[in-house]
Amino acid sequence: MGTKGEKATSKGRLVTELLVSKLDVIDKISSKKMFGGHGIFRQGKMFALVNSRGIVHFRTNDSSYKKYEAQGFEKHRRMPYHAVPDKVFDNPETLLDWAKEAIALSKNNTR
């Protein structure tokens, strides 16, 4: 999800496809184009987004965001999503753990 009016990019699309592929062990993961980026969903609840520059963000809440900000990754504007560090994205086990946490937050709609 990018800035309103921002155009989707091939990098954003490719990162979205890669993320969905990496999370294929979790059932019912899908993506949808939104505002120049992509929303990532599980069972109709958005738990992640990929902006038009191809940066992955996971849903966070008041306690989970601390591990993102401790590594210097900021919040996605006013939305409760934080950028996912490359070292997490590149580690399949850690990525799954962080994704499952974001999925749980999306189910509970907790902030």
PDB file of N, CA and C in Angstrom:
ATOM      1  N   MET A   1       0.854  -1.154   0.000  1.00  0.00           N
ATOM      2  CA  MET A   1       0.000   0.000   0.000  1.00  0.00           C
ATOM      3  C   MET A   1       0.904   1.222   0.000  1.00  0.00           C
ATOM      4  N   GLY A   2       0.725   1.995  -0.984  1.00  0.00           N
ATOM      5  CA  GLY A   2       1.533   3.187  -1.108  1.00  0.00           C
ATOM      6  C   GLY A   2       0.736   4.422  -0.787  1.00  0.00           C
ATOM      7  N   THR A   3       1.266   5.519  -1.234  1.00  0.00           N
ATOM      8  CA  THR A   3       0.588   6.789  -1.076  1.00  0.00           C
ATOM      9  C   THR A   3      -0.526   6.866  -2.097  1.00  0.00           C
ATOM     10  N   LYS A   4      -1.647   7.468  -1.728  1.00  0.00           N
ATOM     11  CA  LYS A   4      -2.769   7.593  -2.650  1.00  0.00           C
ATOM     12  C   LYS A   4      -2.282   8.223  -3.947  1.00  0.00           C
ATOM     13  N   GLY A   5      -2.644   7.600  -5.053  1.00  0.00           N
ATOM     14  CA  GLY A   5      -2.241   8.090  -6.362  1.00  0.00           C
ATOM     15  C   GLY A   5      -0.919   7.522  -6.852  1.00  0.00           C
ATOM     16  N   GLU A   6      -0.171   6.860  -5.979  1.00  0.00           N
ATOM     17  CA  GLU A   6       1.095   6.263  -6.364  1.00  0.00           C
ATOM     18  C   GLU A   6       0.832   5.048  -7.253  1.00  0.00           C
ATOM     19  N   LYS A   7       1.667   4.852  -8.223  1.00  0.00           N
ATOM     20  CA  LYS A   7       1.489   3.745  -9.160  1.00  0.00           C
ATOM     21  C   LYS A   7       2.162   2.477  -8.646  1.00  0.00           C
ATOM     22  N   ALA A   8       1.529   1.354  -8.927  1.00  0.00           N
ATOM     23  CA  ALA A   8       2.107   0.054  -8.592  1.00  0.00           C
ATOM     24  C   ALA A   8       3.386  -0.130  -9.399  1.00  0.00           C
ATOM     25  N   THR A   9       4.329  -0.845  -8.829  1.00  0.00           N
ATOM     26  CA  THR A   9       5.593  -1.094  -9.510  1.00  0.00           C
ATOM     27  C   THR A   9       5.804  -2.598  -9.654  1.00  0.00           C
ATOM     28  N   SER A  10       6.676  -2.960 -10.584  1.00  0.00           N
ATOM     29  CA  SER A  10       6.976  -4.382 -10.748  1.00  0.00           C
ATOM     30  C   SER A  10       7.695  -4.920  -9.516  1.00  0.00           C
ATOM     31  N   LYS A  11       8.496  -4.086  -8.844  1.00  0.00           N
ATOM     32  CA  LYS A  11       9.181  -4.536  -7.629  1.00  0.00           C
ATOM     33  C   LYS A  11       8.158  -4.882  -6.549  1.00  0.00           C
ATOM     34  N   GLY A  12       7.165  -4.029  -6.360  1.00  0.00           N
ATOM     35  CA  GLY A  12       6.119  -4.300  -5.376  1.00  0.00           C
ATOM     36  C   GLY A  12       5.386  -5.593  -5.684  1.00  0.00           C
ATOM     37  N   ARG A  13       5.083  -5.804  -6.946  1.00  0.00           N
ATOM     38  CA  ARG A  13       4.389  -7.033  -7.358  1.00  0.00           C
ATOM     39  C   ARG A  13       5.256  -8.260  -7.119  1.00  0.00           C
ATOM     40  N   LEU A  14       6.538  -8.179  -7.480  1.00  0.00           N
ATOM     41  CA  LEU A  14       7.441  -9.311  -7.307  1.00  0.00           C
ATOM     42  C   LEU A  14       7.651  -9.652  -5.831  1.00  0.00           C
ATOM     43  N   VAL A  15       7.810  -8.630  -4.989  1.00  0.00           N
ATOM     44  CA  VAL A  15       7.976  -8.866  -3.553  1.00  0.00           C
ATOM     45  C   VAL A  15       6.703  -9.482  -2.976  1.00  0.00           C
ATOM     46  N   THR A  16       5.548  -9.021  -3.442  1.00  0.00           N
ATOM     47  CA  THR A  16       4.275  -9.588  -2.991  1.00  0.00           C
ATOM     48  C   THR A  16       4.196 -11.069  -3.343  1.00  0.00           C
ATOM     49  N   GLU A  17       4.521 -11.403  -4.577  1.00  0.00           N
ATOM     50  CA  GLU A  17       4.495 -12.804  -5.009  1.00  0.00           C
ATOM     51  C   GLU A  17       5.467 -13.643  -4.189  1.00  0.00           C
ATOM     52  N   LEU A  18       6.655 -13.100  -3.907  1.00  0.00           N
ATOM     53  CA  LEU A  18       7.657 -13.820  -3.121  1.00  0.00           C
ATOM     54  C   LEU A  18       7.164 -14.023  -1.688  1.00  0.00           C
ATOM     55  N   LEU A  19       6.580 -12.995  -1.087  1.00  0.00           N
ATOM     56  CA  LEU A  19       6.061 -13.105   0.279  1.00  0.00           C
ATOM     57  C   LEU A  19       4.963 -14.161   0.360  1.00  0.00           C
ATOM     58  N   VAL A  20       4.017 -14.109  -0.555  1.00  0.00           N
ATOM     59  CA  VAL A  20       2.929 -15.093  -0.563  1.00  0.00           C
ATOM     60  C   VAL A  20       3.504 -16.504  -0.732  1.00  0.00           C
ATOM     61  N   SER A  21       4.499 -16.645  -1.574  1.00  0.00           N
ATOM     62  CA  SER A  21       5.150 -17.943  -1.780  1.00  0.00           C
ATOM     63  C   SER A  21       5.842 -18.427  -0.503  1.00  0.00           C
ATOM     64  N   LYS A  22       6.549 -17.516   0.185  1.00  0.00           N
ATOM     65  CA  LYS A  22       7.244 -17.885   1.419  1.00  0.00           C
ATOM     66  C   LYS A  22       6.274 -18.285   2.520  1.00  0.00           C
ATOM     67  N   LEU A  23       5.062 -17.756   2.467  1.00  0.00           N
ATOM     68  CA  LEU A  23       4.068 -18.038   3.496  1.00  0.00           C
ATOM     69  C   LEU A  23       3.081 -19.114   3.068  1.00  0.00           C
ATOM     70  N   ASP A  24       3.398 -19.852   1.999  1.00  0.00           N
ATOM     71  CA  ASP A  24       2.440 -20.827   1.469  1.00  0.00           C
ATOM     72  C   ASP A  24       2.145 -21.986   2.412  1.00  0.00           C
ATOM     73  N   VAL A  25       2.958 -22.176   3.450  1.00  0.00           N
ATOM     74  CA  VAL A  25       2.668 -23.231   4.434  1.00  0.00           C
ATOM     75  C   VAL A  25       1.508 -22.838   5.356  1.00  0.00           C
ATOM     76  N   ILE A  26       1.157 -21.568   5.337  1.00  0.00           N
ATOM     77  CA  ILE A  26      -0.013 -21.088   6.085  1.00  0.00           C
ATOM     78  C   ILE A  26      -1.182 -21.082   5.107  1.00  0.00           C
ATOM     79  N   ASP A  27      -2.262 -21.751   5.448  1.00  0.00           N
ATOM     80  CA  ASP A  27      -3.419 -21.837   4.553  1.00  0.00           C
ATOM     81  C   ASP A  27      -4.073 -20.483   4.318  1.00  0.00           C
ATOM     82  N   LYS A  28      -4.659 -20.369   3.129  1.00  0.00           N
ATOM     83  CA  LYS A  28      -5.548 -19.261   2.770  1.00  0.00           C
ATOM     84  C   LYS A  28      -4.898 -17.882   2.803  1.00  0.00           C
ATOM     85  N   ILE A  29      -3.652 -17.792   2.315  1.00  0.00           N
ATOM     86  CA  ILE A  29      -2.979 -16.505   2.167  1.00  0.00           C
ATOM     87  C   ILE A  29      -3.287 -15.984   0.771  1.00  0.00           C
ATOM     88  N   SER A  30      -3.656 -14.713   0.689  1.00  0.00           N
ATOM     89  CA  SER A  30      -3.949 -14.105  -0.611  1.00  0.00           C
ATOM     90  C   SER A  30      -3.457 -12.669  -0.616  1.00  0.00           C
ATOM     91  N   SER A  31      -3.409 -12.083  -1.797  1.00  0.00           N
ATOM     92  CA  SER A  31      -3.006 -10.675  -1.918  1.00  0.00           C
ATOM     93  C   SER A  31      -4.005  -9.943  -2.795  1.00  0.00           C
ATOM     94  N   LYS A  32      -4.036  -8.634  -2.627  1.00  0.00           N
ATOM     95  CA  LYS A  32      -4.948  -7.788  -3.388  1.00  0.00           C
ATOM     96  C   LYS A  32      -4.265  -6.449  -3.622  1.00  0.00           C
ATOM     97  N   LYS A  33      -4.339  -5.942  -4.861  1.00  0.00           N
ATOM     98  CA  LYS A  33      -3.789  -4.624  -5.169  1.00  0.00           C
ATOM     99  C   LYS A  33      -4.561  -3.560  -4.401  1.00  0.00           C
ATOM    100  N   MET A  34      -3.807  -2.658  -3.776  1.00  0.00           N
ATOM    101  CA  MET A  34      -4.428  -1.586  -3.000  1.00  0.00           C
ATOM    102  C   MET A  34      -3.522  -0.354  -3.009  1.00  0.00           C
ATOM    103  N   PHE A  35      -4.003   0.771  -3.476  1.00  0.00           N
ATOM    104  CA  PHE A  35      -3.310   2.058  -3.372  1.00  0.00           C
ATOM    105  C   PHE A  35      -1.864   2.018  -3.846  1.00  0.00           C
ATOM    106  N   GLY A  36      -1.602   1.361  -4.953  1.00  0.00           N
ATOM    107  CA  GLY A  36      -0.261   1.304  -5.507  1.00  0.00           C
ATOM    108  C   GLY A  36       0.604   0.211  -4.901  1.00  0.00           C
ATOM    109  N   GLY A  37       0.093  -0.484  -3.907  1.00  0.00           N
ATOM    110  CA  GLY A  37       0.808  -1.593  -3.275  1.00  0.00           C
ATOM    111  C   GLY A  37      -0.101  -2.804  -3.226  1.00  0.00           C
ATOM    112  N   HIS A  38       0.119  -3.651  -2.241  1.00  0.00           N
ATOM    113  CA  HIS A  38      -0.680  -4.865  -2.086  1.00  0.00           C
ATOM    114  C   HIS A  38      -0.986  -5.118  -0.614  1.00  0.00           C
ATOM    115  N   GLY A  39      -2.212  -5.520  -0.337  1.00  0.00           N
ATOM    116  CA  GLY A  39      -2.575  -6.009   0.981  1.00  0.00           C
ATOM    117  C   GLY A  39      -2.402  -7.518   0.972  1.00  0.00           C
ATOM    118  N   ILE A  40      -1.919  -8.072   2.092  1.00  0.00           N
ATOM    119  CA  ILE A  40      -1.742  -9.518   2.234  1.00  0.00           C
ATOM    120  C   ILE A  40      -2.743  -9.982   3.291  1.00  0.00           C
ATOM    121  N   PHE A  41      -3.539 -10.983   2.938  1.00  0.00           N
ATOM    122  CA  PHE A  41      -4.661 -11.395   3.769  1.00  0.00           C
ATOM    123  C   PHE A  41      -4.586 -12.879   4.125  1.00  0.00           C
ATOM    124  N   ARG A  42      -5.198 -13.204   5.252  1.00  0.00           N
ATOM    125  CA  ARG A  42      -5.495 -14.594   5.601  1.00  0.00           C
ATOM    126  C   ARG A  42      -6.941 -14.619   6.055  1.00  0.00           C
ATOM    127  N   GLN A  43      -7.737 -15.408   5.372  1.00  0.00           N
ATOM    128  CA  GLN A  43      -9.164 -15.543   5.656  1.00  0.00           C
ATOM    129  C   GLN A  43      -9.856 -14.178   5.745  1.00  0.00           C
ATOM    130  N   GLY A  44      -9.537 -13.320   4.796  1.00  0.00           N
ATOM    131  CA  GLY A  44     -10.200 -12.029   4.686  1.00  0.00           C
ATOM    132  C   GLY A  44      -9.704 -10.939   5.618  1.00  0.00           C
ATOM    133  N   LYS A  45      -8.721 -11.222   6.455  1.00  0.00           N
ATOM    134  CA  LYS A  45      -8.172 -10.235   7.389  1.00  0.00           C
ATOM    135  C   LYS A  45      -6.772  -9.837   6.928  1.00  0.00           C
ATOM    136  N   MET A  46      -6.558  -8.544   6.743  1.00  0.00           N
ATOM    137  CA  MET A  46      -5.255  -8.069   6.302  1.00  0.00           C
ATOM    138  C   MET A  46      -4.272  -8.083   7.472  1.00  0.00           C
ATOM    139  N   PHE A  47      -3.141  -8.754   7.276  1.00  0.00           N
ATOM    140  CA  PHE A  47      -2.114  -8.823   8.307  1.00  0.00           C
ATOM    141  C   PHE A  47      -0.777  -8.258   7.848  1.00  0.00           C
ATOM    142  N   ALA A  48      -0.663  -7.970   6.562  1.00  0.00           N
ATOM    143  CA  ALA A  48       0.586  -7.434   6.030  1.00  0.00           C
ATOM    144  C   ALA A  48       0.284  -6.566   4.824  1.00  0.00           C
ATOM    145  N   LEU A  49       1.258  -5.758   4.466  1.00  0.00           N
ATOM    146  CA  LEU A  49       1.138  -4.976   3.243  1.00  0.00           C
ATOM    147  C   LEU A  49       2.511  -4.858   2.612  1.00  0.00           C
ATOM    148  N   VAL A  50       2.506  -4.682   1.322  1.00  0.00           N
ATOM    149  CA  VAL A  50       3.731  -4.422   0.569  1.00  0.00           C
ATOM    150  C   VAL A  50       3.497  -3.102  -0.139  1.00  0.00           C
ATOM    151  N   ASN A  51       4.349  -2.109   0.169  1.00  0.00           N
ATOM    152  CA  ASN A  51       4.133  -0.811  -0.468  1.00  0.00           C
ATOM    153  C   ASN A  51       4.662  -0.826  -1.903  1.00  0.00           C
ATOM    154  N   SER A  52       4.462   0.263  -2.603  1.00  0.00           N
ATOM    155  CA  SER A  52       4.829   0.314  -4.021  1.00  0.00           C
ATOM    156  C   SER A  52       6.332   0.189  -4.246  1.00  0.00           C
ATOM    157  N   ARG A  53       7.131   0.428  -3.217  1.00  0.00           N
ATOM    158  CA  ARG A  53       8.590   0.276  -3.330  1.00  0.00           C
ATOM    159  C   ARG A  53       9.049  -1.138  -2.999  1.00  0.00           C
ATOM    160  N   GLY A  54       8.089  -2.020  -2.649  1.00  0.00           N
ATOM    161  CA  GLY A  54       8.426  -3.399  -2.365  1.00  0.00           C
ATOM    162  C   GLY A  54       8.837  -3.654  -0.926  1.00  0.00           C
ATOM    163  N   ILE A  55       8.495  -2.748  -0.015  1.00  0.00           N
ATOM    164  CA  ILE A  55       8.824  -2.932   1.396  1.00  0.00           C
ATOM    165  C   ILE A  55       7.661  -3.629   2.085  1.00  0.00           C
ATOM    166  N   VAL A  56       7.967  -4.735   2.777  1.00  0.00           N
ATOM    167  CA  VAL A  56       6.960  -5.531   3.486  1.00  0.00           C
ATOM    168  C   VAL A  56       6.747  -4.946   4.873  1.00  0.00           C
ATOM    169  N   HIS A  57       5.488  -4.845   5.265  1.00  0.00           N
ATOM    170  CA  HIS A  57       5.107  -4.393   6.610  1.00  0.00           C
ATOM    171  C   HIS A  57       4.155  -5.413   7.208  1.00  0.00           C
ATOM    172  N   PHE A  58       4.352  -5.744   8.494  1.00  0.00           N
ATOM    173  CA  PHE A  58       3.437  -6.629   9.217  1.00  0.00           C
ATOM    174  C   PHE A  58       2.641  -5.820  10.226  1.00  0.00           C
ATOM    175  N   ARG A  59       1.423  -6.305  10.497  1.00  0.00           N
ATOM    176  CA  ARG A  59       0.572  -5.676  11.502  1.00  0.00           C
ATOM    177  C   ARG A  59       1.246  -5.788  12.868  1.00  0.00           C
ATOM    178  N   THR A  60       1.156  -4.715  13.642  1.00  0.00           N
ATOM    179  CA  THR A  60       1.728  -4.680  14.979  1.00  0.00           C
ATOM    180  C   THR A  60       0.694  -4.133  15.959  1.00  0.00           C
ATOM    181  N   ASN A  61       1.036  -4.209  17.242  1.00  0.00           N
ATOM    182  CA  ASN A  61       0.205  -3.574  18.262  1.00  0.00           C
ATOM    183  C   ASN A  61       1.116  -2.853  19.241  1.00  0.00           C
ATOM    184  N   ASP A  62       0.544  -2.404  20.352  1.00  0.00           N
ATOM    185  CA  ASP A  62       1.315  -1.599  21.294  1.00  0.00           C
ATOM    186  C   ASP A  62       2.521  -2.315  21.895  1.00  0.00           C
ATOM    187  N   SER A  63       2.506  -3.628  21.936  1.00  0.00           N
ATOM    188  CA  SER A  63       3.668  -4.329  22.481  1.00  0.00           C
ATOM    189  C   SER A  63       4.566  -4.917  21.392  1.00  0.00           C
ATOM    190  N   SER A  64       3.991  -5.419  20.312  1.00  0.00           N
ATOM    191  CA  SER A  64       4.820  -6.082  19.300  1.00  0.00           C
ATOM    192  C   SER A  64       5.657  -5.115  18.466  1.00  0.00           C
ATOM    193  N   TYR A  65       5.242  -3.861  18.360  1.00  0.00           N
ATOM    194  CA  TYR A  65       5.996  -2.926  17.523  1.00  0.00           C
ATOM    195  C   TYR A  65       7.397  -2.673  18.054  1.00  0.00           C
ATOM    196  N   LYS A  66       7.617  -2.925  19.342  1.00  0.00           N
ATOM    197  CA  LYS A  66       8.910  -2.608  19.952  1.00  0.00           C
ATOM    198  C   LYS A  66      10.066  -3.357  19.297  1.00  0.00           C
ATOM    199  N   LYS A  67       9.829  -4.607  18.884  1.00  0.00           N
ATOM    200  CA  LYS A  67      10.929  -5.353  18.266  1.00  0.00           C
ATOM    201  C   LYS A  67      11.264  -4.796  16.885  1.00  0.00           C
ATOM    202  N   TYR A  68      10.301  -4.178  16.223  1.00  0.00           N
ATOM    203  CA  TYR A  68      10.556  -3.543  14.926  1.00  0.00           C
ATOM    204  C   TYR A  68      11.333  -2.243  15.123  1.00  0.00           C
ATOM    205  N   GLU A  69      10.838  -1.410  16.031  1.00  0.00           N
ATOM    206  CA  GLU A  69      11.473  -0.107  16.248  1.00  0.00           C
ATOM    207  C   GLU A  69      12.853  -0.249  16.879  1.00  0.00           C
ATOM    208  N   ALA A  70      13.083  -1.314  17.654  1.00  0.00           N
ATOM    209  CA  ALA A  70      14.402  -1.543  18.244  1.00  0.00           C
ATOM    210  C   ALA A  70      15.450  -1.749  17.156  1.00  0.00           C
ATOM    211  N   GLN A  71      15.014  -2.192  15.991  1.00  0.00           N
ATOM    212  CA  GLN A  71      15.925  -2.402  14.866  1.00  0.00           C
ATOM    213  C   GLN A  71      15.878  -1.245  13.877  1.00  0.00           C
ATOM    214  N   GLY A  72      15.183  -0.176  14.243  1.00  0.00           N
ATOM    215  CA  GLY A  72      15.148   1.016  13.405  1.00  0.00           C
ATOM    216  C   GLY A  72      14.091   1.008  12.320  1.00  0.00           C
ATOM    217  N   PHE A  73      13.093   0.124  12.421  1.00  0.00           N
ATOM    218  CA  PHE A  73      12.056   0.052  11.406  1.00  0.00           C
ATOM    219  C   PHE A  73      10.808   0.759  11.884  1.00  0.00           C
ATOM    220  N   GLU A  74      10.409   1.745  11.120  1.00  0.00           N
ATOM    221  CA  GLU A  74       9.334   2.627  11.543  1.00  0.00           C
ATOM    222  C   GLU A  74       7.960   2.148  11.112  1.00  0.00           C
ATOM    223  N   LYS A  75       6.986   2.769  11.721  1.00  0.00           N
ATOM    224  CA  LYS A  75       5.580   2.514  11.444  1.00  0.00           C
ATOM    225  C   LYS A  75       5.213   3.023  10.048  1.00  0.00           C
ATOM    226  N   HIS A  76       4.282   2.346   9.405  1.00  0.00           N
ATOM    227  CA  HIS A  76       3.766   2.757   8.101  1.00  0.00           C
ATOM    228  C   HIS A  76       2.704   3.835   8.308  1.00  0.00           C
ATOM    229  N   ARG A  77       3.122   5.062   8.259  1.00  0.00           N
ATOM    230  CA  ARG A  77       2.227   6.210   8.490  1.00  0.00           C
ATOM    231  C   ARG A  77       1.341   6.005   9.711  1.00  0.00           C
ATOM    232  N   ARG A  78       0.042   6.208   9.575  1.00  0.00           N
ATOM    233  CA  ARG A  78      -0.881   6.093  10.713  1.00  0.00           C
ATOM    234  C   ARG A  78      -1.395   4.671  10.917  1.00  0.00           C
ATOM    235  N   MET A  79      -1.030   3.794  10.045  1.00  0.00           N
ATOM    236  CA  MET A  79      -1.538   2.422  10.115  1.00  0.00           C
ATOM    237  C   MET A  79      -0.712   1.605  11.103  1.00  0.00           C
ATOM    238  N   PRO A  80      -1.311   0.587  11.733  1.00  0.00           N
ATOM    239  CA  PRO A  80      -0.578  -0.228  12.713  1.00  0.00           C
ATOM    240  C   PRO A  80       0.255  -1.329  12.044  1.00  0.00           C
ATOM    241  N   TYR A  81       1.169  -0.927  11.167  1.00  0.00           N
ATOM    242  CA  TYR A  81       2.053  -1.842  10.449  1.00  0.00           C
ATOM    243  C   TYR A  81       3.468  -1.291  10.515  1.00  0.00           C
ATOM    244  N   HIS A  82       4.439  -2.194  10.667  1.00  0.00           N
ATOM    245  CA  HIS A  82       5.851  -1.814  10.701  1.00  0.00           C
ATOM    246  C   HIS A  82       6.621  -2.600   9.646  1.00  0.00           C
ATOM    247  N   ALA A  83       7.661  -1.966   9.111  1.00  0.00           N
ATOM    248  CA  ALA A  83       8.503  -2.603   8.097  1.00  0.00           C
ATOM    249  C   ALA A  83       9.193  -3.833   8.679  1.00  0.00           C
ATOM    250  N   VAL A  84       9.289  -4.867   7.874  1.00  0.00           N
ATOM    251  CA  VAL A  84       9.921  -6.120   8.268  1.00  0.00           C
ATOM    252  C   VAL A  84      11.399  -6.058   7.874  1.00  0.00           C
ATOM    253  N   PRO A  85      12.299  -6.281   8.835  1.00  0.00           N
ATOM    254  CA  PRO A  85      13.733  -6.252   8.515  1.00  0.00           C
ATOM    255  C   PRO A  85      14.101  -7.312   7.473  1.00  0.00           C
ATOM    256  N   ASP A  86      15.064  -7.005   6.620  1.00  0.00           N
ATOM    257  CA  ASP A  86      15.516  -7.951   5.596  1.00  0.00           C
ATOM    258  C   ASP A  86      15.955  -9.276   6.202  1.00  0.00           C
ATOM    259  N   LYS A  87      16.644  -9.216   7.359  1.00  0.00           N
ATOM    260  CA  LYS A  87      17.127 -10.470   7.955  1.00  0.00           C
ATOM    261  C   LYS A  87      15.966 -11.355   8.395  1.00  0.00           C
ATOM    262  N   VAL A  88      14.814 -10.781   8.706  1.00  0.00           N
ATOM    263  CA  VAL A  88      13.622 -11.569   9.035  1.00  0.00           C
ATOM    264  C   VAL A  88      13.020 -12.121   7.748  1.00  0.00           C
ATOM    265  N   PHE A  89      12.898 -11.273   6.726  1.00  0.00           N
ATOM    266  CA  PHE A  89      12.324 -11.691   5.454  1.00  0.00           C
ATOM    267  C   PHE A  89      13.135 -12.829   4.829  1.00  0.00           C
ATOM    268  N   ASP A  90      14.433 -12.804   5.028  1.00  0.00           N
ATOM    269  CA  ASP A  90      15.317 -13.802   4.420  1.00  0.00           C
ATOM    270  C   ASP A  90      15.436 -15.089   5.226  1.00  0.00           C
ATOM    271  N   ASN A  91      14.885 -15.128   6.443  1.00  0.00           N
ATOM    272  CA  ASN A  91      14.941 -16.322   7.285  1.00  0.00           C
ATOM    273  C   ASN A  91      13.552 -16.951   7.341  1.00  0.00           C
ATOM    274  N   PRO A  92      13.350 -18.089   6.658  1.00  0.00           N
ATOM    275  CA  PRO A  92      12.007 -18.671   6.556  1.00  0.00           C
ATOM    276  C   PRO A  92      11.314 -18.931   7.895  1.00  0.00           C
ATOM    277  N   GLU A  93      12.030 -19.459   8.871  1.00  0.00           N
ATOM    278  CA  GLU A  93      11.413 -19.762  10.168  1.00  0.00           C
ATOM    279  C   GLU A  93      11.000 -18.491  10.903  1.00  0.00           C
ATOM    280  N   THR A  94      11.880 -17.514  10.928  1.00  0.00           N
ATOM    281  CA  THR A  94      11.583 -16.259  11.616  1.00  0.00           C
ATOM    282  C   THR A  94      10.450 -15.527  10.911  1.00  0.00           C
ATOM    283  N   LEU A  95      10.469 -15.524   9.586  1.00  0.00           N
ATOM    284  CA  LEU A  95       9.400 -14.883   8.819  1.00  0.00           C
ATOM    285  C   LEU A  95       8.048 -15.497   9.163  1.00  0.00           C
ATOM    286  N   LEU A  96       7.992 -16.814   9.238  1.00  0.00           N
ATOM    287  CA  LEU A  96       6.735 -17.489   9.600  1.00  0.00           C
ATOM    288  C   LEU A  96       6.278 -17.110  11.007  1.00  0.00           C
ATOM    289  N   ASP A  97       7.215 -17.053  11.941  1.00  0.00           N
ATOM    290  CA  ASP A  97       6.858 -16.666  13.315  1.00  0.00           C
ATOM    291  C   ASP A  97       6.280 -15.256  13.355  1.00  0.00           C
ATOM    292  N   TRP A  98       6.959 -14.327  12.693  1.00  0.00           N
ATOM    293  CA  TRP A  98       6.493 -12.937  12.695  1.00  0.00           C
ATOM    294  C   TRP A  98       5.155 -12.824  11.957  1.00  0.00           C
ATOM    295  N   ALA A  99       4.994 -13.565  10.859  1.00  0.00           N
ATOM    296  CA  ALA A  99       3.732 -13.528  10.108  1.00  0.00           C
ATOM    297  C   ALA A  99       2.589 -14.072  10.962  1.00  0.00           C
ATOM    298  N   LYS A 100       2.841 -15.157  11.679  1.00  0.00           N
ATOM    299  CA  LYS A 100       1.795 -15.733  12.539  1.00  0.00           C
ATOM    300  C   LYS A 100       1.376 -14.756  13.631  1.00  0.00           C
ATOM    301  N   GLU A 101       2.334 -14.013  14.160  1.00  0.00           N
ATOM    302  CA  GLU A 101       2.003 -12.994  15.163  1.00  0.00           C
ATOM    303  C   GLU A 101       1.121 -11.912  14.542  1.00  0.00           C
ATOM    304  N   ALA A 102       1.478 -11.470  13.341  1.00  0.00           N
ATOM    305  CA  ALA A 102       0.686 -10.442  12.647  1.00  0.00           C
ATOM    306  C   ALA A 102      -0.710 -10.965  12.312  1.00  0.00           C
ATOM    307  N   ILE A 103      -0.811 -12.227  11.929  1.00  0.00           N
ATOM    308  CA  ILE A 103      -2.111 -12.836  11.632  1.00  0.00           C
ATOM    309  C   ILE A 103      -2.976 -12.855  12.895  1.00  0.00           C
ATOM    310  N   ALA A 104      -2.385 -13.240  14.014  1.00  0.00           N
ATOM    311  CA  ALA A 104      -3.135 -13.262  15.272  1.00  0.00           C
ATOM    312  C   ALA A 104      -3.642 -11.870  15.625  1.00  0.00           C
ATOM    313  N   LEU A 105      -2.825 -10.860  15.403  1.00  0.00           N
ATOM    314  CA  LEU A 105      -3.247  -9.481  15.688  1.00  0.00           C
ATOM    315  C   LEU A 105      -4.380  -9.049  14.760  1.00  0.00           C
ATOM    316  N   SER A 106      -4.330  -9.485  13.507  1.00  0.00           N
ATOM    317  CA  SER A 106      -5.381  -9.096  12.566  1.00  0.00           C
ATOM    318  C   SER A 106      -6.701  -9.753  12.932  1.00  0.00           C
ATOM    319  N   LYS A 107      -6.642 -10.966  13.464  1.00  0.00           N
ATOM    320  CA  LYS A 107      -7.864 -11.665  13.879  1.00  0.00           C
ATOM    321  C   LYS A 107      -8.512 -10.972  15.067  1.00  0.00           C
ATOM    322  N   ASN A 108      -7.675 -10.495  15.973  1.00  0.00           N
ATOM    323  CA  ASN A 108      -8.174  -9.850  17.182  1.00  0.00           C
ATOM    324  C   ASN A 108      -8.453  -8.368  16.997  1.00  0.00           C
ATOM    325  N   ASN A 109      -7.945  -7.824  15.869  1.00  0.00           N
ATOM    326  CA  ASN A 109      -8.049  -6.384  15.625  1.00  0.00           C
ATOM    327  C   ASN A 109      -7.542  -5.584  16.810  1.00  0.00           C
ATOM    328  N   THR A 110      -6.442  -6.044  17.415  1.00  0.00           N
ATOM    329  CA  THR A 110      -5.873  -5.329  18.552  1.00  0.00           C
ATOM    330  C   THR A 110      -4.840  -4.338  18.074  1.00  0.00           C
ATOM    331  N   ARG A 111      -4.724  -3.270  18.805  1.00  0.00           N
ATOM    332  CA  ARG A 111      -3.736  -2.242  18.473  1.00  0.00           C
ATOM    333  C   ARG A 111      -2.715  -2.141  19.560  1.00  0.00           C
TER     334      ARG A 111
END
